[in-house]
XYZ file of C-alpha atoms in Angstrom:
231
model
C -2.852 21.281 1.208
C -3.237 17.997 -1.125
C -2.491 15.497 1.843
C -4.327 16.768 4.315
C -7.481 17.526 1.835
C -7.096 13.732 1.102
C -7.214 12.630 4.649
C -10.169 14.461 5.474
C -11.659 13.217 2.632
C -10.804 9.494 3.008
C -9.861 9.332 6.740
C -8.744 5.663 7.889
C -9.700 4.080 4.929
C -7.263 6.023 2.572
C -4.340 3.681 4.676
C -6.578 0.814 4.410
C -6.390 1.463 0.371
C -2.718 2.105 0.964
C -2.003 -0.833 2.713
C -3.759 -2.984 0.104
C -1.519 -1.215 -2.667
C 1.499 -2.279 -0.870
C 0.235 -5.908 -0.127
C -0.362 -6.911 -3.722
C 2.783 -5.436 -4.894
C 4.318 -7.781 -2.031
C 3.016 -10.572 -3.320
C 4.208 -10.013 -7.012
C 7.653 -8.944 -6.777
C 9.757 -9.096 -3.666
C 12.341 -5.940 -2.450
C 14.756 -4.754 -4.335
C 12.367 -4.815 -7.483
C 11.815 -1.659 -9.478
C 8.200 -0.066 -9.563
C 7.296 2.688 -11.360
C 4.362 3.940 -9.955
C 2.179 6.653 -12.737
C 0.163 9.417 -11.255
C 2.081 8.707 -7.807
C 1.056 12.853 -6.851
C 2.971 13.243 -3.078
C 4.011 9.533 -2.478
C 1.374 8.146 -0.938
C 2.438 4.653 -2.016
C 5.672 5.826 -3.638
C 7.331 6.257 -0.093
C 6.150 3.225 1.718
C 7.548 1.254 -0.996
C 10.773 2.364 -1.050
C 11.192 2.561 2.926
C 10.355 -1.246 2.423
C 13.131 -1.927 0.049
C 11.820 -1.517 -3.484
C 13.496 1.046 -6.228
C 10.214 3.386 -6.803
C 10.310 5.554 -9.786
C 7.259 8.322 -9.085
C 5.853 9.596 -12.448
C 3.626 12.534 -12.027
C 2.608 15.684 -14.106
C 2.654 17.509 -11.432
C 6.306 19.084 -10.171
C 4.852 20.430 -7.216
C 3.247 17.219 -5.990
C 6.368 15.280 -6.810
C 8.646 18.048 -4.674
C 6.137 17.488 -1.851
C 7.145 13.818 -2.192
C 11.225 14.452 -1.929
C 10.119 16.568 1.200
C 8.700 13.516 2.506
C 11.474 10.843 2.058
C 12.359 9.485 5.157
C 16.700 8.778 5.504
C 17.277 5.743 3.647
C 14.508 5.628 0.940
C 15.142 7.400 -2.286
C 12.791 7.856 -4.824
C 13.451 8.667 -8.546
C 10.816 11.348 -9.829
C 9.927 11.996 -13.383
C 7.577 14.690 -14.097
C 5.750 13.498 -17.260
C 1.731 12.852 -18.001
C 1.276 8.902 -18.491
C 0.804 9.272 -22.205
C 3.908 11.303 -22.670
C 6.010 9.138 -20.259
C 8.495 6.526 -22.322
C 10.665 4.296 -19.870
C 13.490 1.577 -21.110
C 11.775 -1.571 -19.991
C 13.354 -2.066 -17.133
C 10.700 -1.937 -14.266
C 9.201 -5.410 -12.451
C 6.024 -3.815 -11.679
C 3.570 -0.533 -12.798
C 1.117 0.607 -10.597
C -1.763 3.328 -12.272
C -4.099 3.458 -9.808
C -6.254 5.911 -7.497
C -8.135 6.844 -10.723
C -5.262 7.673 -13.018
C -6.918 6.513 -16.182
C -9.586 9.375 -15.355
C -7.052 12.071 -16.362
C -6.656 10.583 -19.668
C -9.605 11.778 -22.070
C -9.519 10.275 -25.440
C -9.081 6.415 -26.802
C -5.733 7.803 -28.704
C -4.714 8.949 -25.472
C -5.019 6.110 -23.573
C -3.658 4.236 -26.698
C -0.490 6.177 -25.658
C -0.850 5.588 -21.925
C -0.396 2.057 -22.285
C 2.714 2.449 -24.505
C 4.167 4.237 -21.939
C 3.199 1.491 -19.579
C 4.601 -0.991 -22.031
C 8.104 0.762 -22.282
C 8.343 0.779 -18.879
C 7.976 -2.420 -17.804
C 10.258 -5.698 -18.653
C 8.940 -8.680 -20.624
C 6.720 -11.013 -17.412
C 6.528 -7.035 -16.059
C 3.130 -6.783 -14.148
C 0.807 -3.586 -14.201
C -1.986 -3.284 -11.355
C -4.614 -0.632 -13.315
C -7.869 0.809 -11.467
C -10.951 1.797 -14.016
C -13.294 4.060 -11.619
C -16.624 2.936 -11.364
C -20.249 4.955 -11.453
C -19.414 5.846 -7.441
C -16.382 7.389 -8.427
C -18.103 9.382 -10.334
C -20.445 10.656 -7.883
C -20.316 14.617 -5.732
C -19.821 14.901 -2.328
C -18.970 17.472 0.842
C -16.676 17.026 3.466
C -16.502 19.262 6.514
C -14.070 18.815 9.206
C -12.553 21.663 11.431
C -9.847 22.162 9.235
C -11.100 21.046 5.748
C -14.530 22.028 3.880
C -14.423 20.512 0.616
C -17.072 20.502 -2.014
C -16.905 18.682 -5.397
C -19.278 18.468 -8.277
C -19.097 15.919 -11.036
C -21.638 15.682 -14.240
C -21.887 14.339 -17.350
C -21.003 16.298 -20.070
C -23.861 16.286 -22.864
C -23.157 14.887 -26.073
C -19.859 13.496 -24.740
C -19.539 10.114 -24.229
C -17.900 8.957 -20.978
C -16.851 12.502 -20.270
C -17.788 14.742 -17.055
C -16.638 18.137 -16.038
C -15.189 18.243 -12.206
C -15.565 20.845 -10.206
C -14.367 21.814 -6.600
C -14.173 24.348 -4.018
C -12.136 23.785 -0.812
C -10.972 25.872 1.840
C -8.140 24.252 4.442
C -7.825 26.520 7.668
C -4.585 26.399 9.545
C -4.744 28.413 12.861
C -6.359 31.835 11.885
C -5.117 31.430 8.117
C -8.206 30.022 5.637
C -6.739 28.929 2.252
C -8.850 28.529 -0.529
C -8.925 27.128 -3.794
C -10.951 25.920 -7.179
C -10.634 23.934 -9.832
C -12.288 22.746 -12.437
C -11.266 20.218 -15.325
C -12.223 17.219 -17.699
C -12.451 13.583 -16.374
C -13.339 10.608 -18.276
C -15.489 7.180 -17.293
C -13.437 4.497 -19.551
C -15.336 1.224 -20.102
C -13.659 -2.065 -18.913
C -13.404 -3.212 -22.834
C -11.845 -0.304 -23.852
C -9.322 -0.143 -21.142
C -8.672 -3.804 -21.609
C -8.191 -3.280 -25.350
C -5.750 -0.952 -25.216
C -3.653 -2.615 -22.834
C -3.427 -5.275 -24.955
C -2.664 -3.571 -28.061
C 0.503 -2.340 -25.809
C 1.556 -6.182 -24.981
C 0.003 -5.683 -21.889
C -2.855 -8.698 -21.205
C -4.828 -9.143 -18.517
C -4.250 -11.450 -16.158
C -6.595 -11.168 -13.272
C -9.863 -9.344 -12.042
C -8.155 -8.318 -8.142
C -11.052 -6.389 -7.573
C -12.500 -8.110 -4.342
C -9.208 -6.454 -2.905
C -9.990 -3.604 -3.110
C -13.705 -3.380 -2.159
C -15.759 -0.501 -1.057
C -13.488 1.666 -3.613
C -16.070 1.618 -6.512
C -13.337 0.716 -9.321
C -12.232 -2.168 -10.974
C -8.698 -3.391 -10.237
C -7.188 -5.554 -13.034
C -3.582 -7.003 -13.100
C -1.692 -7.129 -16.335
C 1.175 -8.829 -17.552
C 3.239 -7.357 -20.285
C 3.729 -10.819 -23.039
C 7.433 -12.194 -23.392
């Protein structure tokens, strides 16, 4: 139910975010460069880079999202999938380009943590390697409803007291597909992680930041940063 939950959600402007992805990584690194692409869930810009030439390694805790993916490959794109968290993943430095966006970072709750998320960014990528890195803003962090024929979708988000940066998601969705309603809920930690912090970390990796690429990407309340891993 994930992609068409997201696509009610996001409608148009999900392949508007999509096609902006794709378009920086264009301009970074040309076809047949590697990506490894954290958090890549069922290949929403996995796929389109490999159809366009690239080697795409998907990294995603999830097996089930990442079998969703293989479902999805068209003939002639192949995409290697790793199912690892981003602070357990350890590559062999080999990639031209890292891509941790759509809120990745939120799933990682603690400075040690994300200490170890951008070693695993480090290992992947080769010395000049470039990361592109999201940090969700206050609007990310915000509830909201969506109700379509198919889709009703409800999602809380709050603070948690006493805890810095952290909030406590919760949703309820139902996804009806001709008389069949499927429902689920979930609930988990998420975590707001200051720019400082997220730049520190990176460059405690060998990871330093190279650009602010955020008017790219506006109307998506998060920062987008490009990295550069040092020689």
């Amino acid at each position: 139910m994930y992609d068409l939950v997201l696509q009610r959600t996001f409608g148009p402007a999900l392949r508007g975010l999509t096609d902006a992805t794709v378009q920086v990584v264009r301009e970074l690194v040309s076809p047949p460069a590697s990506v490894v692409d954290f958090g890549a869930g069922t290949g929403r810009v996995s796929l389109p880079l490999s159809e366009l030439g690239y080697h795409v390694t998907a990294v995603d805790p999830s097996a089930a999202m990442l079998a969703r993916l293989a479902k999805k490959e068209r003939t002639g794109a192949s995409v290697t999938r790793v199912v690892a968290p981003l602070e357990k993943y350890r590559g062999v430095g080999d990639q031209d380009l890292a891509l941790c966006v759509f809120s990745v970072l939120g799933y990682v709750l603690d400075e040690q943590r994300l200490a170890a998320a951008f070693r695993g960014v480090g290992s992947a990528l080769r010395p000049g390697g470039f990361a592109v890195v999201d940090i969700p803003g206050p609007e990310a962090l915000e509830g909201f409803e969506v109700e379509s024929e198919d889709v009703l979708r409800h999602v809380e988000i709050e603070p948690v007291p006493e805890a810095e940066g952290l909030h406590a998601y919760r949703e309820r969705a139902a996804v009806r597909r001709g008389v069949e309603v499927k429902r689920f809920e979930e609930s988990f930690l998420i975590r707001a992680w200051e720019r400082r912090k997220v730049v520190d970390a990176a460059g405690a990796a060998g990871i330093v930041l190279a650009e602010d690429i955020t008017p790219r990407f506006e109307g998506w309340g998060a920062d987008y940063l490009l990295f550069r891993r040092s020689d």
